[in-house]
Coordinates of C-alpha atoms in Angstrom, one line a residue:
X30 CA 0.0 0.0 0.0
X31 CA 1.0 3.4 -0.6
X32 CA 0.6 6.4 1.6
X33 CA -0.7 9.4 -0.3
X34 CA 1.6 12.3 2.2
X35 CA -0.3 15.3 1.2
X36 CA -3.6 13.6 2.3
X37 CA -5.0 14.1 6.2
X38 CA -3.8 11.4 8.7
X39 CA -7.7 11.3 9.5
X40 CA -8.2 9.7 6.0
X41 CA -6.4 6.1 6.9
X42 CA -7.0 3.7 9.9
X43 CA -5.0 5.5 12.9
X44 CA -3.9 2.4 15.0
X45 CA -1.8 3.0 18.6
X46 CA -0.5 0.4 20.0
X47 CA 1.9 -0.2 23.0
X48 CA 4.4 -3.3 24.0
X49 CA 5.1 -4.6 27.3
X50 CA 8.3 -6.8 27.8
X51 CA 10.3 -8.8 29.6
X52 CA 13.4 -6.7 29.1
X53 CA 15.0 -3.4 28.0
X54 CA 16.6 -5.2 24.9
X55 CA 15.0 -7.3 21.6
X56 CA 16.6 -10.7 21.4
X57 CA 17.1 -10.8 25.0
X58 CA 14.5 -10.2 26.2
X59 CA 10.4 -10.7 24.9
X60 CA 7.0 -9.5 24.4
X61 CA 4.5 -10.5 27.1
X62 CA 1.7 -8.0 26.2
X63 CA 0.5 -6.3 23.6
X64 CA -2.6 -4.1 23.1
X65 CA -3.7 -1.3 20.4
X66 CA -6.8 0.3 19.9
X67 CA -8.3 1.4 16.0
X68 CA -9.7 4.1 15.6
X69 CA -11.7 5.5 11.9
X70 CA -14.3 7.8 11.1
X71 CA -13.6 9.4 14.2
X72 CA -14.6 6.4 16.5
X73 CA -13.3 3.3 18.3
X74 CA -13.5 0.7 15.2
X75 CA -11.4 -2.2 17.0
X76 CA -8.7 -3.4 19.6
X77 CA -6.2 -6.1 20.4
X78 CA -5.3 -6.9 23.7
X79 CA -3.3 -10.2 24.6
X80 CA -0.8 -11.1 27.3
X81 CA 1.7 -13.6 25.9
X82 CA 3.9 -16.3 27.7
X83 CA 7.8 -15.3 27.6
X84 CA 10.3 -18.3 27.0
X85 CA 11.6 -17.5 30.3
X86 CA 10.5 -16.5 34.0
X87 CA 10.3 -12.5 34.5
X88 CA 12.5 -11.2 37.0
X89 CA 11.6 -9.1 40.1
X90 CA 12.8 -6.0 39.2
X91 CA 10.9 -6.4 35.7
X92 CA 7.2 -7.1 37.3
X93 CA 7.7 -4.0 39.3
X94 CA 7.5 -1.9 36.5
X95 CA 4.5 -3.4 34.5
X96 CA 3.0 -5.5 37.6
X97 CA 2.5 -8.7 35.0
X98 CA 3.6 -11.3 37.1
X99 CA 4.6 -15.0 36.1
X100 CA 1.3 -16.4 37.5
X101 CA -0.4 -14.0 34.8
X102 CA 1.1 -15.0 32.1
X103 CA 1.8 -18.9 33.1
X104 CA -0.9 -19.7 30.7
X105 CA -1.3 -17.1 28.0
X106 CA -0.6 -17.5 23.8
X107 CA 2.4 -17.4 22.8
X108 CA 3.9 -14.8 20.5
X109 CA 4.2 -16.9 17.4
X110 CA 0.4 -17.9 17.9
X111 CA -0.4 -13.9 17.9
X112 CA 1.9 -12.2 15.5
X113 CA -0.4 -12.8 12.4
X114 CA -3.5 -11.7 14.1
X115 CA -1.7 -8.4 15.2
X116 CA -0.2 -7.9 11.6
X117 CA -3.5 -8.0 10.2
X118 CA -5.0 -6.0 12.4
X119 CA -2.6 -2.9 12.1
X120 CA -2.1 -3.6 8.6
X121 CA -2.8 -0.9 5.8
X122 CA -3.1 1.4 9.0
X123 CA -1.5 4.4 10.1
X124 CA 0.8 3.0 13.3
X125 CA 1.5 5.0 16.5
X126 CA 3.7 4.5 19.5
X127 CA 4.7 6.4 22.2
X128 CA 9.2 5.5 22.2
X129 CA 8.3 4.0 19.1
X130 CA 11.4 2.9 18.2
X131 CA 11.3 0.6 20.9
X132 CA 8.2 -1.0 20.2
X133 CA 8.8 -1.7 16.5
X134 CA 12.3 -2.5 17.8
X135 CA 10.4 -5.4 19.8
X136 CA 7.5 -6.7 17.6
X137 CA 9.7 -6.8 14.5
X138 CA 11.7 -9.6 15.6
X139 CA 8.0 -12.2 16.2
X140 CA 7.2 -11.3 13.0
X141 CA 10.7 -11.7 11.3
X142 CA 11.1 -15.1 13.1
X143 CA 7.2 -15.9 11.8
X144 CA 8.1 -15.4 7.6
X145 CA 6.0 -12.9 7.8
X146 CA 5.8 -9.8 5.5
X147 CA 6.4 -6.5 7.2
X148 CA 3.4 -4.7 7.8
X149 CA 1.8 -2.0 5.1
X150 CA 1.8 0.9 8.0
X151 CA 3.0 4.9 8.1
X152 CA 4.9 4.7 11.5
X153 CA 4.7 7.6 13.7
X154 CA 5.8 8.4 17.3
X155 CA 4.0 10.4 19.5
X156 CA 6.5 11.0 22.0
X157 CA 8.8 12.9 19.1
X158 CA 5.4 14.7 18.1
X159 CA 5.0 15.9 21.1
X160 CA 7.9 16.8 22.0
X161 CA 7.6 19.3 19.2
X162 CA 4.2 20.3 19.6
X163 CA 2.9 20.1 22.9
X164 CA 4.4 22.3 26.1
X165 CA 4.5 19.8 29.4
X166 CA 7.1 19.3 32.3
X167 CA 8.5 16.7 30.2
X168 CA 6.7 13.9 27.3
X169 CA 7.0 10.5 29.4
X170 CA 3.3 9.0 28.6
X171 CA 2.4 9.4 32.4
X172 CA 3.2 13.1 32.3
X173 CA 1.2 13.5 29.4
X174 CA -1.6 11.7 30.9
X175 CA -1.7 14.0 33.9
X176 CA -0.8 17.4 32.9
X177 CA -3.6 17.2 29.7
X178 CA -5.8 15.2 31.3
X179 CA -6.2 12.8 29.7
X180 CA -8.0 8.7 30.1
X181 CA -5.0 6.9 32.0
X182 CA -6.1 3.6 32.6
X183 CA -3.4 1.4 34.5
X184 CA 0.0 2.8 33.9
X185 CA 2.3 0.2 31.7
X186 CA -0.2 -2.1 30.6
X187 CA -0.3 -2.7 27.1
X188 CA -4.3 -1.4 25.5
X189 CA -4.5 1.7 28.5
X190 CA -1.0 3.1 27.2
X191 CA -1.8 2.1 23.5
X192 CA -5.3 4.5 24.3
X193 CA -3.4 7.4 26.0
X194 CA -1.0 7.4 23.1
X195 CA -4.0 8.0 20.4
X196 CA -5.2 11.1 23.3
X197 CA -1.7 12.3 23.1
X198 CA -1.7 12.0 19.2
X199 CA -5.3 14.0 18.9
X200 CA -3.6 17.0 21.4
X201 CA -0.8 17.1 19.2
X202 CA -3.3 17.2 15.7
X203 CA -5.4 19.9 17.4
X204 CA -2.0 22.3 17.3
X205 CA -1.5 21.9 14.2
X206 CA -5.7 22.0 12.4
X207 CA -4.6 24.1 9.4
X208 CA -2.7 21.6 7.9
X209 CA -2.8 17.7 9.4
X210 CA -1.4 15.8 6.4
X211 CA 1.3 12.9 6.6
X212 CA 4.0 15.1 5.1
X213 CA 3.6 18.0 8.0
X214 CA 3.2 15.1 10.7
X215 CA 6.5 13.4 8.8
X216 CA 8.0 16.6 9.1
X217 CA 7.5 17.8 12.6
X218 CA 8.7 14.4 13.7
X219 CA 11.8 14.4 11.2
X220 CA 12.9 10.8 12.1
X221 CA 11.7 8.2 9.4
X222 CA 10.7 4.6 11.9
X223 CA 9.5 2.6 8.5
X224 CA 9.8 -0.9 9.1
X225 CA 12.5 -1.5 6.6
X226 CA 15.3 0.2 9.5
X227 CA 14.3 -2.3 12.3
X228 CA 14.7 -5.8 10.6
X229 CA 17.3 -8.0 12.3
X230 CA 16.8 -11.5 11.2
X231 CA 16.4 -10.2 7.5
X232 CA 18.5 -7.5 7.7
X233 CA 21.7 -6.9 4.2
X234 CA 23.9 -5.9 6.9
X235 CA 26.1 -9.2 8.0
X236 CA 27.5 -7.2 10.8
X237 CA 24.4 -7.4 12.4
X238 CA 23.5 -11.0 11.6
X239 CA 26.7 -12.0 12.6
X240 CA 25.4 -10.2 16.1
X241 CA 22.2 -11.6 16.3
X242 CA 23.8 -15.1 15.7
X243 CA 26.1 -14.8 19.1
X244 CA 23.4 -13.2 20.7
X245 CA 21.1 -16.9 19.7
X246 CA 23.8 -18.9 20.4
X247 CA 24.9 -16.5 23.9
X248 CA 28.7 -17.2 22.2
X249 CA 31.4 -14.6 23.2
X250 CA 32.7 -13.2 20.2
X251 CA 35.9 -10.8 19.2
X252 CA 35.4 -7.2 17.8
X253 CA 37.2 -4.4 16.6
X254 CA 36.0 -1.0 18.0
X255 CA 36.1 2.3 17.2
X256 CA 36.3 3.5 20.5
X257 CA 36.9 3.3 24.5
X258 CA 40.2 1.8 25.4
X259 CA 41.0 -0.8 23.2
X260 CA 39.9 2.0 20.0
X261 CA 40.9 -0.2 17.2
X262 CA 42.0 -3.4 18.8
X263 CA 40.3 -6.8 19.4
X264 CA 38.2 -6.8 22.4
X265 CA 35.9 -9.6 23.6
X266 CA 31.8 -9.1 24.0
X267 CA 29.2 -11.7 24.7
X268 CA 26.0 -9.4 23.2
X269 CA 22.6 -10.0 24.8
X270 CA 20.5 -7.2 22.8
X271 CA 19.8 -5.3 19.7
X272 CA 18.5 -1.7 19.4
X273 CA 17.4 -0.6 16.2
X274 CA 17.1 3.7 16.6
X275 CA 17.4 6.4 14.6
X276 CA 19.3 8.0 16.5
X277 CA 22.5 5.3 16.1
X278 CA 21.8 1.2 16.5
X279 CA 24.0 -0.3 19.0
X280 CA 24.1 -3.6 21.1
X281 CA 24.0 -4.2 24.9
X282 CA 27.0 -6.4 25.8
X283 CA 29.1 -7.7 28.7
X284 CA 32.8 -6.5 27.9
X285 CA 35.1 -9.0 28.3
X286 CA 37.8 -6.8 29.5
X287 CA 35.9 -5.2 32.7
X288 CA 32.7 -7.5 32.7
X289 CA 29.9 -4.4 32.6
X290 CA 27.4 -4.2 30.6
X291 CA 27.6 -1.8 28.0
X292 CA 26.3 -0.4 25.1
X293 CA 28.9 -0.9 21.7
X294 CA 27.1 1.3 18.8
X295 CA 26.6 -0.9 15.6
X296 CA 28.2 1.6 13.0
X297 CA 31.9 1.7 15.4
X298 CA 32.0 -1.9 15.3
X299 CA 34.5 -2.6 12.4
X300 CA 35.0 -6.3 12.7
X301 CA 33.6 -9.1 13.9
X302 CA 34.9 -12.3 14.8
X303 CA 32.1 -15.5 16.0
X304 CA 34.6 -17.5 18.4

C-alpha cells in the first residue's frame, strides 16, 4: 500500500499500539503484552489486547515496572500464535507509539522469526510529536496523561497506554488544524521509523546477523571498536541485545575486558569475529 503524504492522517485507519516486555533489549528479552486500539471515522473501530507467555520467567525487578507477574502469564498464547493476528490488524493502517522505536524495535523480531511480510503501516511516534508540539514538564506517557488530562487507565499495561497514546496523538493534531497531512506530521517528527530500518533477522547488513547469531547462540565473540580503550584493537563481548534507533543502532553487551554491561554502537564496530 502506498501512503498518499499530502492527504489528512484522518483519512487512513489510525492504530496505537503499545508493547510490554520482559526486558529493556530485543533478542534478550520478549514480548509479554500487547494491546492497540483502532480508531476510523472518528470512533473506536477495533482493539487487540493479549498477554503472551515469555520463553523465560520474569525477573523481580521487571514485574515491578508493569506489575504482569509469572502467575499471569503462566498460561497465556504465545507470540508466534499472535503475531499474524496483530499484523493484520494494524495492517494498511497508520501505526503510532509512544518511544516508538522501541516497540517496533520489539514486535519486529516475532514477525521476522514468523516469515512474515512487514506490515503495510506509516509509523509515527507520539512522543517525538509531542515533544515538538505540545508544552508539558517533560513527554513521558504518564506526564502526558496527567498534565492534559487525559484517560490513563493502569499505567504500563499494554491497551491503556496504547489508548493514552492516540489522546496524546489528537492533542498534538489539534495544534496543528490548518494543515494535518502525513508530510507535516513526517515533518515535525523528522525521524523516518519505516519498518525497513528495524529488521534483524532479514537484515543486508552481515554485521548485524553476525550479532544476532552470538546473541542466539549466547557465544562470546571478538570485535574491533572504534572507540573506548581498546579504539581499534580486538576486544571480547558476549552481546545480549539489539536496538534498532534512529538515532545510532548499537548492542547491549558484557565487555570482556571489565565484565559491565555496556552499550557498543553498531556503526563503530568494524569487525567481527564468532569465536
Amino acid at each position: 500500500m502506498t501512503f498518499d503524504l499530502k492527504r489528512s492522517i484522518y483519512d487512513y485507519p489510525i492504530v496505537a499500539f503499545d508493547t510490554e516486555t520482559s526486558g529493556a533489549y530485543p533478542i534478550e528479552s520478549e514480548v509479554i503484552e500487547l494491546g492497540a486500539v483502532k480508531w476510523l471515522n472518528g470512533e473506536i473501530v477495533g482493539k487487540f489486547q493479549t498477554l503472551l507467555k515469555p520463553s523465560k520467567l520474569l525477573t523481580p525487578d521487571n514485574i515491578r515496572i508493569h506489575g504482569i507477574t509469572n502467575e499471569m502469564v503462566a498460561s497465556a498464547p504465545l507470540m508466534k500464535d499472535q503475531i499474524i493476528g496483530f499484523c493484520d490488524f494494524i495492517d494498511q493502517s497508520v501505526l503510532i507509539a509512544h518511544h516508538a522505536p522501541f516497540d517496533l524495535g520489539f514486535v519486529i523480531v516475532p514477525i521476522e522469526k514468523a516469515g512474515l511480510r512487514l506490515p503495510q503501516t506509516f509509523n509515527l511516534c507520539s512522543s517525538l510529536i509531542s515533544r515538538a508540539l505540545l508544552t508539558t514538564t517533560n513527554h513521558k506517557l504518564q506526564t502526558l496523561i496527567k498534565e492534559l488530562g487525559l484517560t490513563g487507565g493502569a499505567a504500563h499495561r499494554a491497551y491503556d497506554d496504547a489508548y493514552a497514546c492516540f489522546q496524546v496523538l489528537q492533542k498534538c493534531l489539534e495544534k496543528i488544524p490548518e494543515d494535518q497531512s502525513l508530510q507535516r506530521i513526517l515533518n515535525i517528527q523528522k525521524k523516518d521509523l519505516a519498518w525497513n530500518n528495524y529488521r534483524v533477522y532479514s537484515s543486508q547488513d552481515q554485521k548485524i546477523l553476525s550479532l544476532v547469531k552470538a546473541m542466539e547462540q549466547e557465544k562470546t565473540i571478538h570485535i574491533v571498536y572504534e572507540g573506548g580503550q581498546t579504539k581499534g584493537k580486538a576486544r571480547p563481548i558476549k552481546p545480549f541485545g539489539i536496538v534498532r534507533n534512529p538515532d545510532g543502532d548499537y548492542i547491549h553487551a558484557e565487555c570482556g575486558l571489565d565484565f559491565q554491561r555496556k552499550r557498543f554502537y553498531i556503526e563503530k564496530i568494524k569487525e567481527v569475529e564468532l569465536l
